[in-house]
C-alpha positions as CSV (number, residue, x, y, z in Angstrom):
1,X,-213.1,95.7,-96.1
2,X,-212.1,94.2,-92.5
3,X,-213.0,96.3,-89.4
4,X,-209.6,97.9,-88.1
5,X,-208.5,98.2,-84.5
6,X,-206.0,100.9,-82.6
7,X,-204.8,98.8,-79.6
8,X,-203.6,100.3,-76.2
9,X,-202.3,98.6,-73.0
10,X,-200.7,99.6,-69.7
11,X,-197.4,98.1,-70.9
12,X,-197.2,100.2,-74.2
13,X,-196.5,104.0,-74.5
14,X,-198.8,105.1,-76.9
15,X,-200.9,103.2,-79.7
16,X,-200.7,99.9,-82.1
17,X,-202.5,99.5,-84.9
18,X,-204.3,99.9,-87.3
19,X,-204.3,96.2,-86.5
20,X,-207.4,93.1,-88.0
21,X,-209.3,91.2,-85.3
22,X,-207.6,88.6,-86.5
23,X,-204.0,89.8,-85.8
24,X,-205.4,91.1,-82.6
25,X,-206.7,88.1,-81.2
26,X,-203.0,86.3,-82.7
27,X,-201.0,88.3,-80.3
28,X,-203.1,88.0,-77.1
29,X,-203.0,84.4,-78.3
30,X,-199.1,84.2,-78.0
31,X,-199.0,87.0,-75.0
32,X,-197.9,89.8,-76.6
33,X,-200.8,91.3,-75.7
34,X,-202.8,91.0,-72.4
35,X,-206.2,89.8,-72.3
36,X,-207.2,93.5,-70.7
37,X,-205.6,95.7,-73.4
38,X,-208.3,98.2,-74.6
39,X,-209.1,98.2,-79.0
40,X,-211.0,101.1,-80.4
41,X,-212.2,100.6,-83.8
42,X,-209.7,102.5,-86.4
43,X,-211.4,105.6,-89.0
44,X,-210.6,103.4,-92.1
45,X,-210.2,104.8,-95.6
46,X,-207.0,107.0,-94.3
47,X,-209.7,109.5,-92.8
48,X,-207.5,111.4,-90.2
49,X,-208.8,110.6,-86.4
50,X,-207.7,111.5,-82.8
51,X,-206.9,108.9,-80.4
52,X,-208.3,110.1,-77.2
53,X,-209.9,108.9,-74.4
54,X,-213.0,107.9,-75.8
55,X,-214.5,105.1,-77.8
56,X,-212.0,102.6,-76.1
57,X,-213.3,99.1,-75.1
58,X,-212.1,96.0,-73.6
59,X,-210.7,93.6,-76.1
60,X,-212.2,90.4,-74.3
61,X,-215.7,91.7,-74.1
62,X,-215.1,93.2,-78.2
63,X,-214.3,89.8,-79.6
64,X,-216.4,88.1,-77.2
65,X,-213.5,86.2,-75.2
66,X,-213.8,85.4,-71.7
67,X,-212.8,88.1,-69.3
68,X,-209.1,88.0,-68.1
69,X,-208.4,87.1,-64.7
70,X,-207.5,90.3,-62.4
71,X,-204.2,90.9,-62.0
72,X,-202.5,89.9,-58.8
73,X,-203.1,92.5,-55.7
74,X,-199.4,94.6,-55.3
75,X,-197.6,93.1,-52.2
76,X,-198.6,94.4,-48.7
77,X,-196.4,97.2,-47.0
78,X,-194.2,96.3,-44.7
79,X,-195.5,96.3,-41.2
80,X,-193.0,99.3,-40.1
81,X,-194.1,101.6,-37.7
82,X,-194.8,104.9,-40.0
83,X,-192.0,107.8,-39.4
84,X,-194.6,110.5,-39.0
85,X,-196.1,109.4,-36.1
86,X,-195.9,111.7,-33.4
87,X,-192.7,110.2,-30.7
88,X,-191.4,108.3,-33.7
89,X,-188.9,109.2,-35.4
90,X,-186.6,107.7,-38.2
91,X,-183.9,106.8,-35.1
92,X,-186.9,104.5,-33.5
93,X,-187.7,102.4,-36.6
94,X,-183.5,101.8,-37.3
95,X,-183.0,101.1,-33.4
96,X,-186.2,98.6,-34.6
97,X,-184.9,97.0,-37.3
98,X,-181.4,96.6,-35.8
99,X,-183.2,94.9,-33.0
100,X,-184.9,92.4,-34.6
101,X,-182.3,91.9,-37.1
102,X,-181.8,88.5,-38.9
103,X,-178.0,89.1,-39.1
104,X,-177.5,89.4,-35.5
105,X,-174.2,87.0,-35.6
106,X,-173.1,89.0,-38.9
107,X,-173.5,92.1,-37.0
108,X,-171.5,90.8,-34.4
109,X,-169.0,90.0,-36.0
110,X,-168.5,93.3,-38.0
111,X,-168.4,94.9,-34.7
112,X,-165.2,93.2,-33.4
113,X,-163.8,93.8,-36.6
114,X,-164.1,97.0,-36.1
115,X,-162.9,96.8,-32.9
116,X,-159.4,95.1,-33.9
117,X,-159.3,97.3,-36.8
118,X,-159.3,100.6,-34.2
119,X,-157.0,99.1,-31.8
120,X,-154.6,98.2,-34.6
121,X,-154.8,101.4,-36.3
122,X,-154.1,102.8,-32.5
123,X,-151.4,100.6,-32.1
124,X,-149.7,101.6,-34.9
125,X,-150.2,105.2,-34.7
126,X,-148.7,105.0,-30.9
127,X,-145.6,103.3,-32.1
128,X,-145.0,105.3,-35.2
129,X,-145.7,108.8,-33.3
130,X,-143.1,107.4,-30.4
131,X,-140.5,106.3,-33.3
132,X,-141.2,109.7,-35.2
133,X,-140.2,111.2,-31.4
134,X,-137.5,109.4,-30.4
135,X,-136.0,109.8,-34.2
136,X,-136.8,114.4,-32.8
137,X,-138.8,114.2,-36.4
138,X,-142.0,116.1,-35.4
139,X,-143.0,116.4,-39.5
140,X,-143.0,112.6,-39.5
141,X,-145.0,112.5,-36.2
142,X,-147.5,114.7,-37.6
143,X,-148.0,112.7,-40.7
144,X,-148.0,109.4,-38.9
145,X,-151.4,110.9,-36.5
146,X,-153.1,112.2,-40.1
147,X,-152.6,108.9,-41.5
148,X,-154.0,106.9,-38.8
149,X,-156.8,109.6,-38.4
150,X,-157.6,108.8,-42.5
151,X,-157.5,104.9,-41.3
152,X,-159.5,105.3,-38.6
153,X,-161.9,107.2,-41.5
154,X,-162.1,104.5,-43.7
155,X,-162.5,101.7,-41.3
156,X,-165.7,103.8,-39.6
157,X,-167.2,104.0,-43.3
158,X,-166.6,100.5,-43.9
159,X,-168.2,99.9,-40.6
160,X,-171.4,101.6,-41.3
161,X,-171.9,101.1,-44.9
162,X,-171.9,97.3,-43.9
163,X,-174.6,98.2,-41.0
164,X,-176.7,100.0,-43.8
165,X,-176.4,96.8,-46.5
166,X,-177.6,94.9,-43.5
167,X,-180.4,97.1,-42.9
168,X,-182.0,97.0,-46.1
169,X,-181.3,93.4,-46.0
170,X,-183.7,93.2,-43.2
171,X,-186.0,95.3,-44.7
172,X,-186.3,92.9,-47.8
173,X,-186.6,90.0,-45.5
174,X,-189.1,91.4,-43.1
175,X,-190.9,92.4,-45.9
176,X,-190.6,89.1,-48.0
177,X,-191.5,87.6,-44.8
178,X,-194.9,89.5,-44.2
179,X,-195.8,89.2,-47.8
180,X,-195.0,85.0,-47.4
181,X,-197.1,85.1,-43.9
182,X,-200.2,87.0,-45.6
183,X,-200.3,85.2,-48.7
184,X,-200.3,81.8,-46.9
185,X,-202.8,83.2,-43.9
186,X,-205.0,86.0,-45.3
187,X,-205.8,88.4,-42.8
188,X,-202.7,88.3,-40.8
């Protein structure tokens, strides 16, 4: 009868097999299996076994491949000053990133948008409140500065959920950036 294997790999919650050297070394062959994945050799004969930690050996070195090549190194931090450094806080490294941004024109141009927006909203809150006035309807005078207060609302969160999106968009690009730099210069 043909040796059995249990397989087990980093990518797979719990255990394949019983599976023939054969079928093994099929599926590493077509990648559905990584060349690290770990066999241990299977009871046989339906005796009942526990899969633990031990007996487990590299599948490469079992059927006497070549070893794999390691995997690729996980891409450098970003080179952000750390927030628990003492005189740092999380205000420094945003006032950072904003500095340096890549979207300074983007930025910009959110910022006279806003701008406009607040004077417009003004604008109209002025004339409707002196309307609501002149009409002696304090009700609609009241309504008209709530409603521009809402505007003015909405326009700020607009504002700053656009300067967040562009702060993680620097962050991904810095990042990317580094990772680019280092990969092309090691040691930088």
């Amino acid at each position: 009868m043909e040796t059995q294997y249990w397989v087990r790999h980093a990518q797979l919650t719990g255990f394949v097999g019983p599976l023939a050297e054969a079928q093994i070394l099929a599926a590493m062959a077509a990648g559905s299996l990584p060349g690290n994945c770990a066999v241990r050799v299977a009871a046989g004969g339906g005796k009942p076994e526990v899969l633990d930690g031990t007996g487990w050996e590299p599948a490469w070195r079992r059927f006497g491949l070549p070893e794999p090549p390691s995997p690729p190194p996980p891409p450098p931090k970003v080179d952000l000053p750390p927030v628990g450094v003492p005189g740092l806080s999380p205000q420094d490294v945003l006032l950072d990133v904003r500095e340096r941004s890549s979207y300074g024109g983007a930025r910009s141009l959110a910022a006279l948008l806003a701008v406009v927006a607040f004077l417009a909203i003004a604008l109209g809150v002025v004339v409707g409140v002196l309307s609501a006035v002149k009409m002696q309807s304090w009700p609609m005078a009241m309504v008209t500065l709530g409603g521009g207060a809402l505007e003015v609302a909405g326009a700020m969160v607009l504002y700053q959920a656009f300067l967040m999106l562009a702060d993680i968009a620097d962050c991904h690009l810095r990042r990317d950036t580094e990772s680019s730099v280092r990969r092309v210069r090691p040691g930088a």
